[in-house]
PDB file of C-alpha atoms and ligand atoms in Angstrom:
ATOM      1  CA  UNK A   1       0.000   0.000   0.000  1.00 70.00           C
ATOM      2  CA  UNK A   2       1.374   3.283  -1.038  1.00 90.00           C
ATOM      3  CA  UNK A   3       2.073   5.731   1.758  1.00 94.00           C
ATOM      4  CA  UNK A   4       1.914   8.728  -0.560  1.00 96.00           C
ATOM      5  CA  UNK A   5      -1.691   7.946  -1.539  1.00 97.00           C
ATOM      6  CA  UNK A   6      -2.650   7.544   2.137  1.00 98.00           C
ATOM      7  CA  UNK A   7      -0.910  10.808   3.054  1.00 98.00           C
ATOM      8  CA  UNK A   8      -2.566  12.660   0.165  1.00 98.00           C
ATOM      9  CA  UNK A   9      -6.039  11.601   1.324  1.00 98.00           C
ATOM     10  CA  UNK A  10      -5.264  12.197   5.010  1.00 98.00           C
ATOM     11  CA  UNK A  11      -3.831  15.607   4.114  1.00 98.00           C
ATOM     12  CA  UNK A  12      -7.098  16.489   2.383  1.00 98.00           C
ATOM     13  CA  UNK A  13      -9.189  15.407   5.389  1.00 98.00           C
ATOM     14  CA  UNK A  14      -7.079  16.811   8.269  1.00 98.00           C
ATOM     15  CA  UNK A  15      -8.124  20.461   7.761  1.00 98.00           C
ATOM     16  CA  UNK A  16     -11.778  19.325   8.008  1.00 98.00           C
ATOM     17  CA  UNK A  17     -11.147  17.706  11.387  1.00 98.00           C
ATOM     18  CA  UNK A  18     -10.408  20.255  14.152  1.00 96.00           C
ATOM     19  CA  UNK A  19      -9.043  17.565  16.507  1.00 98.00           C
ATOM     20  CA  UNK A  20      -7.763  14.159  15.401  1.00 98.00           C
ATOM     21  CA  UNK A  21     -10.292  11.305  15.642  1.00 98.00           C
ATOM     22  CA  UNK A  22      -9.452   8.708  18.301  1.00 98.00           C
ATOM     23  CA  UNK A  23     -12.065   6.097  17.464  1.00 98.00           C
ATOM     24  CA  UNK A  24     -12.965   4.826  14.013  1.00 98.00           C
ATOM     25  CA  UNK A  25     -16.302   3.224  13.181  1.00 98.00           C
ATOM     26  CA  UNK A  26     -17.195   1.109  10.168  1.00 98.00           C
ATOM     27  CA  UNK A  27     -20.954   0.746   9.883  1.00 97.00           C
ATOM     28  CA  UNK A  28     -22.432  -2.245   8.109  1.00 90.00           C
ATOM     29  CA  UNK A  29     -25.596  -2.860   6.104  1.00 83.00           C
ATOM     30  CA  UNK A  30     -28.550  -1.030   7.671  1.00 86.00           C
ATOM     31  CA  UNK A  31     -26.379   0.067  10.623  1.00 92.00           C
ATOM     32  CA  UNK A  32     -25.313   3.422   9.209  1.00 92.00           C
ATOM     33  CA  UNK A  33     -27.872   5.197  11.406  1.00 94.00           C
ATOM     34  CA  UNK A  34     -25.250   5.382  14.122  1.00 96.00           C
ATOM     35  CA  UNK A  35     -23.442   8.047  12.101  1.00 97.00           C
ATOM     36  CA  UNK A  36     -26.580  10.216  12.315  1.00 96.00           C
ATOM     37  CA  UNK A  37     -26.005  10.380  16.096  1.00 97.00           C
ATOM     38  CA  UNK A  38     -22.640  12.097  15.679  1.00 98.00           C
ATOM     39  CA  UNK A  39     -22.670  15.706  16.894  1.00 98.00           C
ATOM     40  CA  UNK A  40     -20.907  18.710  15.373  1.00 98.00           C
ATOM     41  CA  UNK A  41     -20.810  16.431  12.366  1.00 98.00           C
ATOM     42  CA  UNK A  42     -18.685  17.017   9.302  1.00 98.00           C
ATOM     43  CA  UNK A  43     -20.075  14.801   6.529  1.00 97.00           C
ATOM     44  CA  UNK A  44     -17.836  14.079   3.588  1.00 97.00           C
ATOM     45  CA  UNK A  45     -19.217  12.024   0.662  1.00 95.00           C
ATOM     46  CA  UNK A  46     -16.706   9.443  -0.534  1.00 95.00           C
ATOM     47  CA  UNK A  47     -16.871  10.944  -4.015  1.00 94.00           C
ATOM     48  CA  UNK A  48     -15.427  14.170  -2.580  1.00 95.00           C
ATOM     49  CA  UNK A  49     -12.440  12.395  -1.025  1.00 97.00           C
ATOM     50  CA  UNK A  50      -9.440  12.108  -3.330  1.00 96.00           C
ATOM     51  CA  UNK A  51      -8.172   8.530  -3.414  1.00 95.00           C
ATOM     52  CA  UNK A  52     -11.413   6.991  -2.117  1.00 95.00           C
ATOM     53  CA  UNK A  53     -13.424   4.480  -4.166  1.00 91.00           C
ATOM     54  CA  UNK A  54     -17.170   5.238  -4.584  1.00 73.00           C
ATOM     55  CA  UNK A  55     -19.818   3.037  -2.919  1.00 63.00           C
ATOM     56  CA  UNK A  56     -22.452   1.345  -5.084  1.00 61.00           C
ATOM     57  CA  UNK A  57     -24.740  -0.805  -2.903  1.00 52.00           C
ATOM     58  CA  UNK A  58     -28.216   0.168  -1.741  1.00 52.00           C
ATOM     59  CA  UNK A  59     -28.563   0.917   1.973  1.00 45.00           C
ATOM     60  CA  UNK A  60     -25.103   2.454   2.068  1.00 52.00           C
ATOM     61  CA  UNK A  61     -24.955   6.236   2.142  1.00 59.00           C
ATOM     62  CA  UNK A  62     -21.291   6.352   1.214  1.00 92.00           C
ATOM     63  CA  UNK A  63     -19.737   9.066   3.308  1.00 95.00           C
ATOM     64  CA  UNK A  64     -17.297   9.732   6.109  1.00 97.00           C
ATOM     65  CA  UNK A  65     -18.831  11.344   9.193  1.00 98.00           C
ATOM     66  CA  UNK A  66     -16.486  13.063  11.632  1.00 98.00           C
ATOM     67  CA  UNK A  67     -17.499  14.580  14.964  1.00 98.00           C
ATOM     68  CA  UNK A  68     -18.267  13.896  18.610  1.00 98.00           C
ATOM     69  CA  UNK A  69     -20.018  10.825  19.974  1.00 98.00           C
ATOM     70  CA  UNK A  70     -20.465  10.129  23.683  1.00 98.00           C
ATOM     71  CA  UNK A  71     -17.461  12.247  24.660  1.00 97.00           C
ATOM     72  CA  UNK A  72     -15.154  10.816  21.998  1.00 98.00           C
ATOM     73  CA  UNK A  73     -13.898  12.287  18.746  1.00 98.00           C
ATOM     74  CA  UNK A  74     -14.820   9.781  16.069  1.00 98.00           C
ATOM     75  CA  UNK A  75     -14.745   9.219  12.354  1.00 98.00           C
ATOM     76  CA  UNK A  76     -17.335   6.853  10.907  1.00 98.00           C
ATOM     77  CA  UNK A  77     -17.679   5.173   7.561  1.00 97.00           C
ATOM     78  CA  UNK A  78     -21.367   5.306   6.721  1.00 95.00           C
ATOM     79  CA  UNK A  79     -21.229   2.530   4.158  1.00 93.00           C
ATOM     80  CA  UNK A  80     -18.174   0.427   3.342  1.00 94.00           C
ATOM     81  CA  UNK A  81     -16.540  -1.028   0.258  1.00 95.00           C
ATOM     82  CA  UNK A  82     -17.014  -4.730  -0.413  1.00 95.00           C
ATOM     83  CA  UNK A  83     -14.798  -7.110  -2.339  1.00 97.00           C
ATOM     84  CA  UNK A  84     -17.867  -8.438  -4.205  1.00 96.00           C
ATOM     85  CA  UNK A  85     -18.453  -4.983  -5.687  1.00 93.00           C
ATOM     86  CA  UNK A  86     -15.258  -5.457  -7.645  1.00 94.00           C
ATOM     87  CA  UNK A  87     -12.902  -3.382  -5.518  1.00 95.00           C
ATOM     88  CA  UNK A  88      -9.487  -4.811  -4.740  1.00 97.00           C
ATOM     89  CA  UNK A  89      -8.788  -5.542  -1.078  1.00 98.00           C
ATOM     90  CA  UNK A  90      -6.354  -2.609  -1.176  1.00 97.00           C
ATOM     91  CA  UNK A  91      -9.284  -0.368  -2.126  1.00 97.00           C
ATOM     92  CA  UNK A  92     -11.595  -1.998   0.429  1.00 97.00           C
ATOM     93  CA  UNK A  93      -9.102  -1.289   3.227  1.00 98.00           C
ATOM     94  CA  UNK A  94      -7.775   2.094   2.078  1.00 98.00           C
ATOM     95  CA  UNK A  95     -10.106   3.995   4.460  1.00 98.00           C
ATOM     96  CA  UNK A  96      -8.618   2.080   7.417  1.00 98.00           C
ATOM     97  CA  UNK A  97      -5.139   3.223   6.360  1.00 98.00           C
ATOM     98  CA  UNK A  98      -6.449   6.787   6.202  1.00 98.00           C
ATOM     99  CA  UNK A  99      -8.105   6.489   9.617  1.00 98.00           C
ATOM    100  CA  UNK A 100      -4.786   5.338  11.059  1.00 98.00           C
ATOM    101  CA  UNK A 101      -2.978   8.280   9.427  1.00 98.00           C
ATOM    102  CA  UNK A 102      -5.572  10.643  10.939  1.00 98.00           C
ATOM    103  CA  UNK A 103      -4.879   9.349  14.456  1.00 98.00           C
ATOM    104  CA  UNK A 104      -7.383   6.534  15.018  1.00 98.00           C
ATOM    105  CA  UNK A 105      -6.160   4.091  17.674  1.00 98.00           C
ATOM    106  CA  UNK A 106      -9.309   2.026  18.220  1.00 98.00           C
ATOM    107  CA  UNK A 107     -11.702   0.737  15.564  1.00 98.00           C
ATOM    108  CA  UNK A 108     -15.248  -0.568  15.963  1.00 98.00           C
ATOM    109  CA  UNK A 109     -16.223  -2.670  12.952  1.00 98.00           C
ATOM    110  CA  UNK A 110     -19.861  -3.674  12.507  1.00 98.00           C
ATOM    111  CA  UNK A 111     -21.659  -5.855  10.012  1.00 96.00           C
ATOM    112  CA  UNK A 112     -24.853  -7.729   9.305  1.00 96.00           C
ATOM    113  CA  UNK A 113     -24.163 -11.451   9.285  1.00 97.00           C
ATOM    114  CA  UNK A 114     -25.918 -14.773   8.858  1.00 97.00           C
ATOM    115  CA  UNK A 115     -26.234 -16.884  11.990  1.00 98.00           C
ATOM    116  CA  UNK A 116     -24.676 -20.361  11.923  1.00 98.00           C
ATOM    117  CA  UNK A 117     -24.600 -21.152  15.640  1.00 98.00           C
ATOM    118  CA  UNK A 118     -27.918 -22.881  16.505  1.00 97.00           C
ATOM    119  CA  UNK A 119     -28.275 -20.753  19.640  1.00 98.00           C
ATOM    120  CA  UNK A 120     -28.426 -17.530  17.665  1.00 98.00           C
ATOM    121  CA  UNK A 121     -31.611 -15.831  16.488  1.00 96.00           C
ATOM    122  CA  UNK A 122     -32.118 -12.965  14.063  1.00 95.00           C
ATOM    123  CA  UNK A 123     -31.734  -9.665  15.881  1.00 95.00           C
ATOM    124  CA  UNK A 124     -29.045 -10.951  18.270  1.00 96.00           C
ATOM    125  CA  UNK A 125     -25.637  -9.326  18.414  1.00 97.00           C
ATOM    126  CA  UNK A 126     -22.369 -11.232  18.287  1.00 98.00           C
ATOM    127  CA  UNK A 127     -19.161  -9.805  19.665  1.00 98.00           C
ATOM    128  CA  UNK A 128     -16.530 -11.158  17.300  1.00 99.00           C
ATOM    129  CA  UNK A 129     -13.936 -13.183  19.207  1.00 98.00           C
ATOM    130  CA  UNK A 130     -11.949 -14.238  16.162  1.00 99.00           C
ATOM    131  CA  UNK A 131     -12.328 -14.692  12.414  1.00 99.00           C
ATOM    132  CA  UNK A 132     -11.726 -17.189   9.639  1.00 98.00           C
ATOM    133  CA  UNK A 133     -10.685 -15.702   6.326  1.00 98.00           C
ATOM    134  CA  UNK A 134     -12.255 -17.673   3.469  1.00 98.00           C
ATOM    135  CA  UNK A 135     -11.777 -14.881   0.923  1.00 98.00           C
ATOM    136  CA  UNK A 136      -8.894 -16.767  -0.633  1.00 98.00           C
ATOM    137  CA  UNK A 137      -6.777 -13.630  -0.533  1.00 98.00           C
ATOM    138  CA  UNK A 138      -5.356 -11.081   1.907  1.00 98.00           C
ATOM    139  CA  UNK A 139      -5.177  -7.269   1.725  1.00 98.00           C
ATOM    140  CA  UNK A 140      -1.490  -7.325   2.737  1.00 98.00           C
ATOM    141  CA  UNK A 141      -0.366  -9.299  -0.322  1.00 98.00           C
ATOM    142  CA  UNK A 142       2.257  -7.280  -2.185  1.00 97.00           C
ATOM    143  CA  UNK A 143       5.260  -5.245  -1.114  1.00 97.00           C
ATOM    144  CA  UNK A 144       5.229  -4.357   2.598  1.00 98.00           C
ATOM    145  CA  UNK A 145       5.965  -0.847   3.801  1.00 97.00           C
ATOM    146  CA  UNK A 146       7.513  -1.343   7.264  1.00 97.00           C
ATOM    147  CA  UNK A 147       6.420   2.205   8.149  1.00 97.00           C
ATOM    148  CA  UNK A 148       2.826   0.960   8.002  1.00 98.00           C
ATOM    149  CA  UNK A 149       3.350  -2.327   9.816  1.00 98.00           C
ATOM    150  CA  UNK A 150       5.261  -5.622   9.896  1.00 98.00           C
ATOM    151  CA  UNK A 151       5.581  -8.025   6.951  1.00 98.00           C
ATOM    152  CA  UNK A 152       4.044 -10.861   8.990  1.00 98.00           C
ATOM    153  CA  UNK A 153       1.594  -9.310  11.456  1.00 98.00           C
ATOM    154  CA  UNK A 154       0.438 -11.351  14.436  1.00 98.00           C
ATOM    155  CA  UNK A 155      -3.289 -12.173  14.460  1.00 98.00           C
ATOM    156  CA  UNK A 156      -3.413 -13.880  17.870  1.00 98.00           C
ATOM    157  CA  UNK A 157      -5.601 -11.162  19.321  1.00 98.00           C
ATOM    158  CA  UNK A 158      -7.116  -9.643  16.205  1.00 98.00           C
ATOM    159  CA  UNK A 159     -10.150  -8.697  18.284  1.00 99.00           C
ATOM    160  CA  UNK A 160      -9.008  -6.981  21.488  1.00 98.00           C
ATOM    161  CA  UNK A 161      -9.732  -8.965  24.648  1.00 98.00           C
ATOM    162  CA  UNK A 162     -10.016  -5.694  26.567  1.00 98.00           C
ATOM    163  CA  UNK A 163     -12.620  -4.252  24.187  1.00 98.00           C
ATOM    164  CA  UNK A 164     -14.539  -7.547  24.082  1.00 98.00           C
ATOM    165  CA  UNK A 165     -14.788  -7.558  27.883  1.00 98.00           C
ATOM    166  CA  UNK A 166     -15.851  -3.911  27.833  1.00 98.00           C
ATOM    167  CA  UNK A 167     -18.545  -4.737  25.241  1.00 98.00           C
ATOM    168  CA  UNK A 168     -19.827  -7.762  27.200  1.00 98.00           C
ATOM    169  CA  UNK A 169     -20.039  -5.737  30.431  1.00 98.00           C
ATOM    170  CA  UNK A 170     -21.871  -2.989  28.553  1.00 98.00           C
ATOM    171  CA  UNK A 171     -24.355  -5.457  27.018  1.00 97.00           C
ATOM    172  CA  UNK A 172     -25.057  -6.986  30.457  1.00 97.00           C
ATOM    173  CA  UNK A 173     -25.610  -3.555  31.979  1.00 98.00           C
ATOM    174  CA  UNK A 174     -28.021  -2.557  29.183  1.00 97.00           C
ATOM    175  CA  UNK A 175     -29.795  -5.929  29.013  1.00 96.00           C
ATOM    176  CA  UNK A 176     -28.814  -6.379  25.362  1.00 96.00           C
ATOM    177  CA  UNK A 177     -28.717  -9.988  24.105  1.00 94.00           C
ATOM    178  CA  UNK A 178     -25.185 -10.786  22.918  1.00 97.00           C
ATOM    179  CA  UNK A 179     -23.117 -13.814  22.051  1.00 98.00           C
ATOM    180  CA  UNK A 180     -19.422 -14.080  21.373  1.00 98.00           C
ATOM    181  CA  UNK A 181     -18.204 -16.040  18.386  1.00 98.00           C
ATOM    182  CA  UNK A 182     -16.172 -16.562  15.266  1.00 99.00           C
ATOM    183  CA  UNK A 183     -16.967 -14.541  12.121  1.00 99.00           C
ATOM    184  CA  UNK A 184     -16.290 -16.170   8.778  1.00 99.00           C
ATOM    185  CA  UNK A 185     -15.780 -14.037   5.690  1.00 98.00           C
ATOM    186  CA  UNK A 186     -16.796 -15.260   2.254  1.00 98.00           C
ATOM    187  CA  UNK A 187     -16.533 -13.168  -0.877  1.00 98.00           C
ATOM    188  CA  UNK A 188     -20.231 -13.249  -1.793  1.00 97.00           C
ATOM    189  CA  UNK A 189     -22.204 -11.911  -3.524  1.00 97.00           C
ATOM    190  CA  UNK A 190     -24.064 -15.226  -3.655  1.00 98.00           C
ATOM    191  CA  UNK A 191     -25.051 -16.491  -0.244  1.00 97.00           C
ATOM    192  CA  UNK A 192     -23.652 -19.858   0.828  1.00 98.00           C
ATOM    193  CA  UNK A 193     -25.254 -23.175   0.020  1.00 98.00           C
ATOM    194  CA  UNK A 194     -26.570 -25.277   2.908  1.00 98.00           C
ATOM    195  CA  UNK A 195     -23.580 -27.614   2.407  1.00 98.00           C
ATOM    196  CA  UNK A 196     -21.171 -24.695   2.684  1.00 98.00           C
ATOM    197  CA  UNK A 197     -22.883 -23.591   5.886  1.00 98.00           C
ATOM    198  CA  UNK A 198     -22.505 -27.107   7.365  1.00 98.00           C
ATOM    199  CA  UNK A 199     -18.823 -26.973   6.372  1.00 98.00           C
ATOM    200  CA  UNK A 200     -18.340 -23.574   8.007  1.00 98.00           C
ATOM    201  CA  UNK A 201     -20.043 -24.796  11.206  1.00 98.00           C
ATOM    202  CA  UNK A 202     -17.643 -27.768  11.269  1.00 98.00           C
ATOM    203  CA  UNK A 203     -14.741 -25.358  10.820  1.00 98.00           C
ATOM    204  CA  UNK A 204     -15.806 -23.435  13.923  1.00 98.00           C
ATOM    205  CA  UNK A 205     -17.735 -20.527  12.435  1.00 98.00           C
ATOM    206  CA  UNK A 206     -20.637 -18.940  14.331  1.00 98.00           C
ATOM    207  CA  UNK A 207     -21.650 -16.263  11.826  1.00 98.00           C
ATOM    208  CA  UNK A 208     -20.917 -15.605   8.184  1.00 98.00           C
ATOM    209  CA  UNK A 209     -20.655 -12.442   6.146  1.00 98.00           C
ATOM    210  CA  UNK A 210     -19.008 -10.686   3.211  1.00 98.00           C
ATOM    211  CA  UNK A 211     -16.925  -7.987   4.905  1.00 98.00           C
ATOM    212  CA  UNK A 212     -14.928  -6.985   7.988  1.00 98.00           C
ATOM    213  CA  UNK A 213     -11.984  -9.405   7.740  1.00 98.00           C
ATOM    214  CA  UNK A 214      -9.949  -7.280   5.271  1.00 98.00           C
ATOM    215  CA  UNK A 215     -10.464  -4.115   7.331  1.00 98.00           C
ATOM    216  CA  UNK A 216      -9.495  -5.913  10.540  1.00 99.00           C
ATOM    217  CA  UNK A 217      -6.329  -7.391   9.007  1.00 99.00           C
ATOM    218  CA  UNK A 218      -5.228  -3.932   7.872  1.00 98.00           C
ATOM    219  CA  UNK A 219      -6.166  -2.325  11.191  1.00 98.00           C
ATOM    220  CA  UNK A 220      -4.077  -4.906  13.067  1.00 98.00           C
ATOM    221  CA  UNK A 221      -1.220  -4.433  10.618  1.00 98.00           C
ATOM    222  CA  UNK A 222      -1.290  -0.764  11.608  1.00 98.00           C
ATOM    223  CA  UNK A 223      -1.509  -1.527  15.338  1.00 98.00           C
ATOM    224  CA  UNK A 224      -5.113  -0.373  15.762  1.00 98.00           C
ATOM    225  CA  UNK A 225      -7.088  -2.083  18.551  1.00 98.00           C
ATOM    226  CA  UNK A 226     -10.259  -3.656  17.123  1.00 99.00           C
ATOM    227  CA  UNK A 227     -13.758  -4.414  18.361  1.00 98.00           C
ATOM    228  CA  UNK A 228     -16.061  -6.307  15.986  1.00 98.00           C
ATOM    229  CA  UNK A 229     -19.826  -6.541  16.348  1.00 98.00           C
ATOM    230  CA  UNK A 230     -22.095  -8.568  14.090  1.00 98.00           C
ATOM    231  CA  UNK A 231     -25.818  -8.049  13.913  1.00 96.00           C
ATOM    232  CA  UNK A 232     -27.307 -11.463  13.163  1.00 96.00           C
ATOM    233  CA  UNK A 233     -29.762 -10.389  10.485  1.00 95.00           C
ATOM    234  CA  UNK A 234     -30.953 -13.842   9.420  1.00 95.00           C
ATOM    235  CA  UNK A 235     -30.045 -17.465   9.876  1.00 97.00           C
ATOM    236  CA  UNK A 236     -27.690 -18.866   7.245  1.00 98.00           C
ATOM    237  CA  UNK A 237     -28.772 -21.107   4.359  1.00 97.00           C
ATOM    238  CA  UNK A 238     -30.418 -24.397   5.264  1.00 96.00           C
ATOM    239  CA  UNK A 239     -31.132 -23.387   8.869  1.00 96.00           C
ATOM    240  CA  UNK A 240     -34.674 -22.239   8.225  1.00 88.00           C
ATOM    241  CA  UNK A 241     -37.154 -22.836   5.415  1.00 85.00           C
ATOM    242  CA  UNK A 242     -36.972 -19.228   4.284  1.00 85.00           C
ATOM    243  CA  UNK A 243     -34.849 -18.353   1.265  1.00 89.00           C
ATOM    244  CA  UNK A 244     -32.231 -15.661   1.930  1.00 90.00           C
ATOM    245  CA  UNK A 245     -32.875 -12.150   0.777  1.00 90.00           C
ATOM    246  CA  UNK A 246     -30.978  -8.891   1.304  1.00 90.00           C
ATOM    247  CA  UNK A 247     -34.290  -7.233   2.274  1.00 89.00           C
ATOM    248  CA  UNK A 248     -34.357  -9.393   5.422  1.00 86.00           C
ATOM    249  CA  UNK A 249     -30.866  -8.168   6.291  1.00 83.00           C
ATOM    250  CA  UNK A 250     -31.998  -4.560   6.042  1.00 86.00           C
ATOM    251  CA  UNK A 251     -35.332  -5.244   7.831  1.00 86.00           C
ATOM    252  CA  UNK A 252     -33.645  -6.896  10.826  1.00 89.00           C
ATOM    253  CA  UNK A 253     -31.117  -4.077  11.076  1.00 84.00           C
ATOM    254  CA  UNK A 254     -34.079  -1.669  11.043  1.00 86.00           C
ATOM    255  CA  UNK A 255     -35.842  -3.630  13.814  1.00 89.00           C
ATOM    256  CA  UNK A 256     -32.806  -3.740  16.137  1.00 90.00           C
ATOM    257  CA  UNK A 257     -31.706  -0.196  15.337  1.00 91.00           C
ATOM    258  CA  UNK A 258     -32.541   1.284  18.751  1.00 93.00           C
ATOM    259  CA  UNK A 259     -30.703  -1.492  20.623  1.00 95.00           C
ATOM    260  CA  UNK A 260     -27.762  -1.248  18.238  1.00 95.00           C
ATOM    261  CA  UNK A 261     -27.540   2.505  18.820  1.00 95.00           C
ATOM    262  CA  UNK A 262     -27.797   2.164  22.625  1.00 97.00           C
ATOM    263  CA  UNK A 263     -25.239  -0.633  22.645  1.00 98.00           C
ATOM    264  CA  UNK A 264     -22.563   0.935  20.451  1.00 98.00           C
ATOM    265  CA  UNK A 265     -23.011   4.416  21.957  1.00 98.00           C
ATOM    266  CA  UNK A 266     -22.566   2.977  25.465  1.00 98.00           C
ATOM    267  CA  UNK A 267     -19.429   1.136  24.311  1.00 98.00           C
ATOM    268  CA  UNK A 268     -18.029   4.353  22.824  1.00 98.00           C
ATOM    269  CA  UNK A 269     -18.827   6.182  26.087  1.00 98.00           C
ATOM    270  CA  UNK A 270     -16.841   3.566  28.039  1.00 98.00           C
ATOM    271  CA  UNK A 271     -13.978   3.689  25.536  1.00 98.00           C
ATOM    272  CA  UNK A 272     -13.883   7.482  25.854  1.00 97.00           C
ATOM    273  CA  UNK A 273     -13.378   7.113  29.630  1.00 94.00           C
ATOM    274  CA  UNK A 274     -10.544   4.560  29.447  1.00 85.00           C
TER     275      UNK A 274
HETATM  276 CL1  6GU B 301     -26.261 -16.049   5.289  1.00 64.82          CL
HETATM  277  N1  6GU B 301     -24.050 -15.109   4.299  1.00 64.82           N
HETATM  278  C1  6GU B 301     -23.198 -14.139   4.007  1.00 64.82           C
HETATM  279  N2  6GU B 301     -22.072 -14.467   3.369  1.00 64.82           N
HETATM  280  N3  6GU B 301     -23.398 -12.858   4.329  1.00 64.82           N
HETATM  281  C2  6GU B 301     -24.524 -12.550   4.973  1.00 64.82           C
HETATM  282  C3  6GU B 301     -25.467 -13.504   5.304  1.00 64.82           C
HETATM  283  C4  6GU B 301     -25.185 -14.813   4.942  1.00 64.82           C
HETATM  284  N4  6GU B 301     -26.487 -12.893   5.951  1.00 64.82           N
HETATM  285  C5  6GU B 301     -26.172 -11.605   6.009  1.00 64.82           C
HETATM  286  N5  6GU B 301     -24.993 -11.376   5.417  1.00 64.82           N
END
């Protein structure tokens, strides 16, 4: 990844951000409402950011929102870039590089995911404990710039134990139903077959989606501490009689919106204290 491109984009954004953002947020399908809660907001459409790709999928506003949330200075991606849209993983993860250059030290990554664990139900949240990368590629492939991070970054604690504990305590305090589990990334855009879901369950997956893993790999490469939260929007293929449809993903996100907002805002409030 080319440091000059990152610095060019960060240099464009810095004058728009009176104080450097400490916490980054990546908001998944139907979960972008959280960015509407940001105060003293500076909203920057991706198309106005030099070096940024442009978002294409419905339900994604496609802008960066900078401002204050629960006592923290944050920058949120309202809509993300997906590999299935045709972007390279370097493009998908470019905003994480920019966040790091702007000062972000902690990243909250959210997504809508299909439930694989039999104990899950649509509308539940899952704190991501770990991931399995089934994308068949990695955003760090290519020359490594040691200024950005190590050639062979450790992934032992990709998802911060400290932030996971903080999130679990917050969920308990708020009475929000959460699980902890392993997120599996597939490329999409087709959903999995029932046989693939059985395979992923055997492999140790609890939820499956089409995002998050590339951003987390790049965040960890850059030394950013990561918290991942999945919204279980539907059960995965073969687990119910219903065929899978993106509308259900968006509908569930809509239904759990208030809890999602309460939950993530309370986590940010705790992170701002520590
Ligand atoms: Cl079932 N699979 C994948 N790959 N992504 C999803 C999903 C399922 N449900 C929501 N997102």
